Short mmCIF file of C-alpha atoms and ligand atoms in Angstrom, two decimals:
data_model
loop_
_atom_site.label_atom_id
_atom_site.label_comp_id
_atom_site.label_asym_id
_atom_site.label_seq_id
_atom_site.Cartn_x
_atom_site.Cartn_y
_atom_site.Cartn_z
CA MET H 1 143.83 11.03 71.15
CA GLY H 2 140.09 11.31 70.54
CA PRO H 3 137.51 12.82 72.86
CA SER H 4 136.71 10.71 75.93
CA THR H 5 133.08 9.99 75.21
CA HIS H 6 131.59 6.53 74.91
CA SER H 7 129.16 5.62 72.16
CA HIS H 8 125.88 3.92 72.96
CA ILE H 9 122.67 3.10 71.15
CA TYR H 10 119.67 5.24 72.07
CA THR H 11 116.06 5.56 71.01
CA VAL H 12 115.35 9.23 70.29
CA LYS H 13 112.05 11.00 69.70
CA LEU H 14 111.63 13.50 66.85
CA ILE H 15 110.23 16.71 68.33
CA HIS H 16 110.68 19.44 65.72
CA ARG H 17 111.49 19.92 62.06
CA GLN H 18 112.22 23.15 60.23
CA GLU H 19 113.51 24.36 56.87
CA VAL H 20 116.88 26.08 57.44
CA ALA H 21 117.78 26.77 53.77
CA GLU H 22 116.34 25.89 50.40
CA GLY H 23 115.91 22.11 50.28
CA THR H 24 117.57 21.78 53.68
CA MET H 25 115.94 20.77 56.94
CA ALA H 26 116.92 20.67 60.58
CA PHE H 27 115.52 17.93 62.81
CA ARG H 28 115.44 18.21 66.57
CA PHE H 29 115.34 15.17 68.83
CA GLU H 30 114.87 14.72 72.54
CA LYS H 31 118.31 14.49 74.11
CA PRO H 32 118.69 11.18 75.97
CA ALA H 33 119.50 11.56 79.66
CA HIS H 34 123.27 11.36 80.22
CA PHE H 35 124.08 11.78 76.50
CA VAL H 36 127.43 13.57 76.37
CA PHE H 37 129.25 14.70 73.23
CA VAL H 38 132.01 17.05 72.23
CA PRO H 39 131.09 19.69 69.60
CA GLY H 40 132.18 18.43 66.19
CA GLN H 41 131.16 14.82 66.80
CA PHE H 42 128.52 12.92 64.81
CA VAL H 43 125.87 10.25 65.33
CA ASP H 44 124.46 7.43 63.20
CA MET H 45 120.69 7.74 62.79
CA THR H 46 118.75 4.61 61.81
CA LEU H 47 115.09 4.42 60.80
CA VAL H 48 113.10 1.79 62.69
CA ASP H 49 110.89 -0.37 60.40
CA PRO H 50 110.70 2.23 57.60
CA PRO H 51 107.99 1.87 54.94
CA GLU H 52 110.67 1.92 52.21
CA THR H 53 114.42 1.47 51.94
CA ASP H 54 117.19 1.57 49.30
CA ALA H 55 120.69 0.31 48.57
CA GLU H 56 122.25 2.68 51.12
CA GLY H 57 120.18 1.08 53.89
CA ASN H 58 118.25 2.64 56.76
CA GLY H 59 121.05 4.60 58.41
CA ARG H 60 123.03 7.77 57.74
CA ALA H 61 125.75 9.62 59.65
CA PHE H 62 124.93 13.17 60.77
CA SER H 63 127.08 15.67 62.61
CA ILE H 64 125.45 17.11 65.70
CA ALA H 65 124.63 20.69 64.78
CA SER H 66 123.41 21.78 68.23
CA GLY H 67 125.64 22.87 71.08
CA PRO H 68 125.97 20.74 74.25
CA HIS H 69 124.24 23.53 76.21
CA GLU H 70 121.06 23.18 74.10
CA ASP H 71 118.22 21.11 75.55
CA THR H 72 117.67 19.11 72.36
CA LEU H 73 119.87 17.43 69.75
CA MET H 74 119.76 18.84 66.22
CA VAL H 75 120.94 17.50 62.88
CA ALA H 76 120.52 19.19 59.51
CA THR H 77 120.56 17.75 56.02
CA ARG H 78 119.98 18.42 52.33
CA MET H 79 116.60 16.84 51.56
CA ARG H 80 117.44 14.82 48.46
CA ASP H 81 114.99 12.34 47.02
CA THR H 82 116.32 9.17 48.67
CA ALA H 83 114.27 6.58 50.58
CA PHE H 84 115.91 7.53 53.90
CA LYS H 85 115.13 11.20 53.47
CA ARG H 86 111.60 10.66 52.18
CA VAL H 87 110.85 8.65 55.34
CA LEU H 88 112.57 11.18 57.61
CA ARG H 89 110.69 14.08 56.03
CA GLY H 90 107.33 12.33 56.49
CA MET H 91 107.85 11.06 60.04
CA PRO H 92 105.25 12.33 62.50
CA LEU H 93 106.52 14.33 65.45
CA GLY H 94 106.82 11.96 68.40
CA ALA H 95 108.05 9.06 66.25
CA THR H 96 111.35 7.46 67.23
CA LEU H 97 114.66 6.68 65.52
CA GLN H 98 117.64 4.72 66.70
CA MET H 99 120.71 6.85 67.36
CA GLU H 100 124.23 5.54 67.95
CA GLY H 101 127.13 7.69 69.03
CA PRO H 102 128.77 10.00 69.55
CA PHE H 103 131.62 9.26 67.13
CA GLY H 104 134.50 11.18 65.62
CA ASN H 105 137.39 13.33 66.72
CA LEU H 106 136.99 16.49 64.64
CA VAL H 107 136.90 18.62 67.79
CA LEU H 108 138.44 21.94 68.72
CA HIS H 109 142.11 21.73 69.74
CA ALA H 110 142.96 22.59 73.34
CA ASP H 111 145.68 25.24 72.83
CA PRO H 112 144.02 28.70 72.75
CA ALA H 113 147.22 30.25 71.33
CA ARG H 114 146.46 28.55 68.01
CA PRO H 115 143.55 30.09 66.08
CA ALA H 116 141.01 27.73 64.52
CA VAL H 117 140.01 28.30 60.90
CA PHE H 118 136.81 26.49 59.92
CA LEU H 119 136.25 25.96 56.18
CA ALA H 120 132.70 24.82 55.46
CA GLY H 121 131.06 23.91 52.19
CA GLY H 122 127.25 23.98 52.33
CA ILE H 123 125.82 21.40 54.71
CA GLY H 124 129.38 20.87 56.03
CA ILE H 125 128.52 23.73 58.36
CA THR H 126 126.80 21.40 60.85
CA PRO H 127 129.73 20.47 63.15
CA PHE H 128 130.97 24.08 63.08
CA ARG H 129 127.61 25.42 64.27
CA SER H 130 127.96 23.22 67.34
CA MET H 131 131.59 24.25 67.92
CA LEU H 132 130.89 27.97 67.41
CA LEU H 133 127.81 28.10 69.66
CA HIS H 134 129.71 26.19 72.32
CA ALA H 135 132.70 28.55 72.11
CA ALA H 136 130.41 31.57 72.50
CA ALA H 137 128.45 30.03 75.40
CA GLN H 138 131.64 28.97 77.23
CA LYS H 139 133.51 32.18 76.37
CA LEU H 140 136.44 30.14 75.01
CA PRO H 141 139.54 32.27 74.40
CA HIS H 142 140.42 30.76 70.98
CA ARG H 143 140.46 33.02 67.91
CA LEU H 144 137.91 31.46 65.54
CA PHE H 145 137.44 32.13 61.83
CA LEU H 146 134.60 30.66 59.79
CA PHE H 147 134.84 30.69 55.98
CA TYR H 148 131.46 29.51 54.74
CA SER H 149 130.96 28.73 51.05
CA ASN H 150 127.61 28.20 49.33
CA ARG H 151 126.16 28.73 45.88
CA ARG H 152 123.69 31.40 47.07
CA PRO H 153 122.57 32.86 50.42
CA GLU H 154 119.32 30.88 50.04
CA ASP H 155 121.37 27.65 50.14
CA ALA H 156 123.32 28.52 53.29
CA PRO H 157 121.92 26.94 56.48
CA PHE H 158 122.21 29.10 59.63
CA LEU H 159 123.72 32.00 57.62
CA ASP H 160 122.16 34.87 59.60
CA GLU H 161 122.68 33.15 62.95
CA LEU H 162 126.37 32.47 62.29
CA GLN H 163 126.93 36.03 61.13
CA ALA H 164 125.14 37.46 64.17
CA LEU H 165 127.15 35.25 66.53
CA GLN H 166 130.06 37.68 66.06
CA ARG H 167 128.22 39.99 68.47
CA ASP H 168 128.34 37.31 71.21
CA ASN H 169 131.96 36.32 70.70
CA PRO H 170 134.59 39.03 70.14
CA HIS H 171 137.14 36.32 69.21
CA TYR H 172 135.10 35.10 66.24
CA THR H 173 135.18 36.31 62.61
CA PHE H 174 132.64 35.28 59.97
CA VAL H 175 133.49 35.29 56.25
CA GLY H 176 130.76 34.12 53.88
CA THR H 177 131.34 33.48 50.21
CA MET H 178 128.87 32.69 47.41
CA THR H 179 129.89 30.84 44.25
CA ALA H 180 126.73 31.69 42.25
CA PRO H 181 125.47 35.00 43.69
CA ASP H 182 124.04 36.01 40.30
CA LYS H 183 121.52 33.13 40.62
CA SER H 184 120.19 34.58 43.88
CA SER H 185 117.20 36.81 44.50
CA ARG H 186 118.89 38.17 47.64
CA SER H 187 121.59 40.79 47.52
CA TRP H 188 125.00 39.64 48.69
CA LYS H 189 127.75 42.00 49.81
CA GLY H 190 130.29 39.45 51.02
CA GLU H 191 132.98 37.45 49.23
CA THR H 192 132.27 35.59 46.00
CA GLY H 193 133.83 32.47 44.47
CA PHE H 194 135.40 29.41 46.04
CA ILE H 195 137.49 29.57 49.19
CA THR H 196 141.10 30.04 48.05
CA PRO H 197 144.42 30.56 49.88
CA ALA H 198 144.31 34.18 48.61
CA MET H 199 140.92 34.73 50.27
CA LEU H 200 142.24 33.19 53.50
CA SER H 201 145.44 35.22 53.61
CA LYS H 202 143.54 38.53 53.30
CA VAL H 203 141.81 37.75 56.60
CA LEU H 204 144.52 35.74 58.34
CA MET H 205 147.30 38.28 57.94
CA ASN H 206 148.98 38.95 61.31
CA VAL H 207 147.32 35.88 62.86
CA ALA H 208 149.34 33.10 64.56
CA PRO H 209 149.66 29.85 62.55
CA PRO H 210 146.17 28.37 62.65
CA ILE H 211 144.74 24.87 62.71
CA PHE H 212 142.39 24.30 59.78
CA TYR H 213 139.18 22.29 59.94
CA VAL H 214 137.63 21.46 56.56
CA VAL H 215 134.15 19.90 56.25
CA GLY H 216 131.93 19.43 53.22
CA PRO H 217 131.40 17.25 50.18
CA PRO H 218 134.41 15.01 49.39
CA GLY H 219 135.47 17.02 46.31
CA MET H 220 135.62 20.26 48.26
CA VAL H 221 137.53 18.68 51.17
CA THR H 222 140.15 17.09 48.90
CA GLY H 223 140.54 20.29 46.85
CA LEU H 224 141.03 22.54 49.88
CA ARG H 225 143.43 20.13 51.57
CA THR H 226 145.61 20.18 48.44
CA SER H 227 145.50 23.96 48.05
CA LEU H 228 146.33 24.50 51.74
CA LYS H 229 149.32 22.16 51.45
CA ASP H 230 150.42 23.89 48.22
CA ALA H 231 150.16 27.24 50.00
CA GLY H 232 152.72 25.96 52.52
CA PHE H 233 150.55 24.99 55.49
CA ASN H 234 151.67 21.96 57.46
CA GLU H 235 149.62 18.83 56.82
CA ARG H 236 149.52 18.20 60.59
CA ASP H 237 147.51 21.41 60.98
CA ILE H 238 144.79 20.44 58.47
CA ARG H 239 141.92 18.37 59.89
CA THR H 240 139.15 17.23 57.59
CA GLU H 241 135.84 15.41 57.52
CA ALA H 242 134.23 14.48 54.20
CA PHE H 243 130.47 14.06 54.06
CA THR H 244 130.53 10.94 51.90
CA GLY H 245 127.19 10.49 50.11
CA TYR H 246 127.24 13.95 48.54
C1 FAD Q 1 131.12 11.80 59.58
C2 FAD Q 1 129.96 12.19 58.68
C3 FAD Q 1 129.13 13.23 59.06
C4 FAD Q 1 128.06 13.61 58.22
N1 FAD Q 1 127.27 14.64 58.61
C5 FAD Q 1 126.26 15.03 57.80
C6 FAD Q 1 125.42 16.13 58.17
O1 FAD Q 1 125.58 16.77 59.21
N2 FAD Q 1 124.42 16.47 57.31
C7 FAD Q 1 124.24 15.78 56.12
O2 FAD Q 1 123.31 16.14 55.37
N3 FAD Q 1 125.00 14.77 55.77
C8 FAD Q 1 126.01 14.37 56.57
N4 FAD Q 1 126.79 13.30 56.20
C9 FAD Q 1 126.45 12.59 54.94
C10 FAD Q 1 125.23 11.69 55.20
O3 FAD Q 1 125.62 10.59 56.00
C11 FAD Q 1 124.63 11.16 53.89
O4 FAD Q 1 125.57 10.38 53.21
C12 FAD Q 1 124.18 12.28 53.00
O5 FAD Q 1 123.24 13.10 53.68
C13 FAD Q 1 123.55 11.73 51.71
O6 FAD Q 1 122.45 10.95 52.02
P1 FAD Q 1 121.30 10.76 50.95
O7 FAD Q 1 120.26 9.90 51.57
O8 FAD Q 1 120.90 12.09 50.39
O9 FAD Q 1 122.01 10.02 49.75
P2 FAD Q 1 122.44 8.48 49.66
O10 FAD Q 1 121.27 7.60 49.46
O11 FAD Q 1 123.34 8.18 50.80
O12 FAD Q 1 123.23 8.65 48.33
C14 FAD Q 1 124.12 7.70 47.87
C15 FAD Q 1 124.68 8.20 46.57
O13 FAD Q 1 123.61 8.45 45.65
C16 FAD Q 1 123.82 9.64 44.92
N5 FAD Q 1 122.64 10.55 45.03
C17 FAD Q 1 121.55 10.34 45.78
N6 FAD Q 1 120.66 11.33 45.61
C18 FAD Q 1 121.20 12.20 44.74
C19 FAD Q 1 120.76 13.43 44.16
N7 FAD Q 1 119.57 13.96 44.43
N8 FAD Q 1 121.60 14.06 43.33
C20 FAD Q 1 122.80 13.54 43.04
N9 FAD Q 1 123.26 12.37 43.54
C21 FAD Q 1 122.47 11.71 44.37
C22 FAD Q 1 125.05 10.29 45.47
O14 FAD Q 1 126.07 10.16 44.51
C23 FAD Q 1 125.43 9.50 46.69
O15 FAD Q 1 126.81 9.26 46.74
C24 FAD Q 1 127.85 12.92 57.00
C25 FAD Q 1 128.69 11.86 56.64
C26 FAD Q 1 129.73 11.50 57.44
C27 FAD Q 1 130.62 10.35 57.02
#
């Protein structure tokens, strides 16, 4: 059963924009009165009368990256050179978009006896930021593990914030991994290479059977789902969301 929120169409005002990793921007919007969502859900954002468009149209789906306790709504995206993103990047603060949602049921399970293991590839971090900030703010009892894979630290949105969040939530463990650390100008002392069952089992030893949440580009999501199944995890305990379009 999905979360009991109802989707509506809203007009939302852009109020802030900020680079959160190389080539990656976060956009903050005024939160409509009475807008309710569950961390992990997404919205459809549509440009109103844009100066240019392309075959993909004027709308894109974005996970809500902010927590429900935050005053504003935030989404974050890789700024590729597409018509939608050129328009979004150039929009003046105060301009409006159409937002529909919330949608989706990739939300934290209710049973605190089951740990949650979040596996994020790059921009796939967005729904997990919302879920992790919410868990810390609400002091949720769930054990939470984030495995966060990027090419380099420079490419990893919210890296420092998500690492530091361990101080606010004693039930939360952060594991970052870089697949191309040698291409970075920053030093990296964490894990390297792709997320593998071997990397997971080092950290998840002596932990109750978890529920996995996998979000990222479609290739990463399919690959991890297969390797988790091959490693003997039950398919019922693997929840995924692929960011189609990457
Ligand atoms: C449930 C859900 C949640 C999502 N949440 C997020 C989110 O939080 N953040 C986020 O960024 N995205 C999210 N997405 C994906 C998002 O909706 C877009 O599809 C994505 O951002 C790509 O948009 P685009 O304008 O860059 O490319 P599009 O114009 O949509 O690209 C279409 C196709 O063109 C190709 N393409 C375009 N530009 C390039 C390029 N520079 N290099 C290589 N290929 C290219 C790609 O193959 C792509 O498949 C989500 C998707 C879903 C379904």
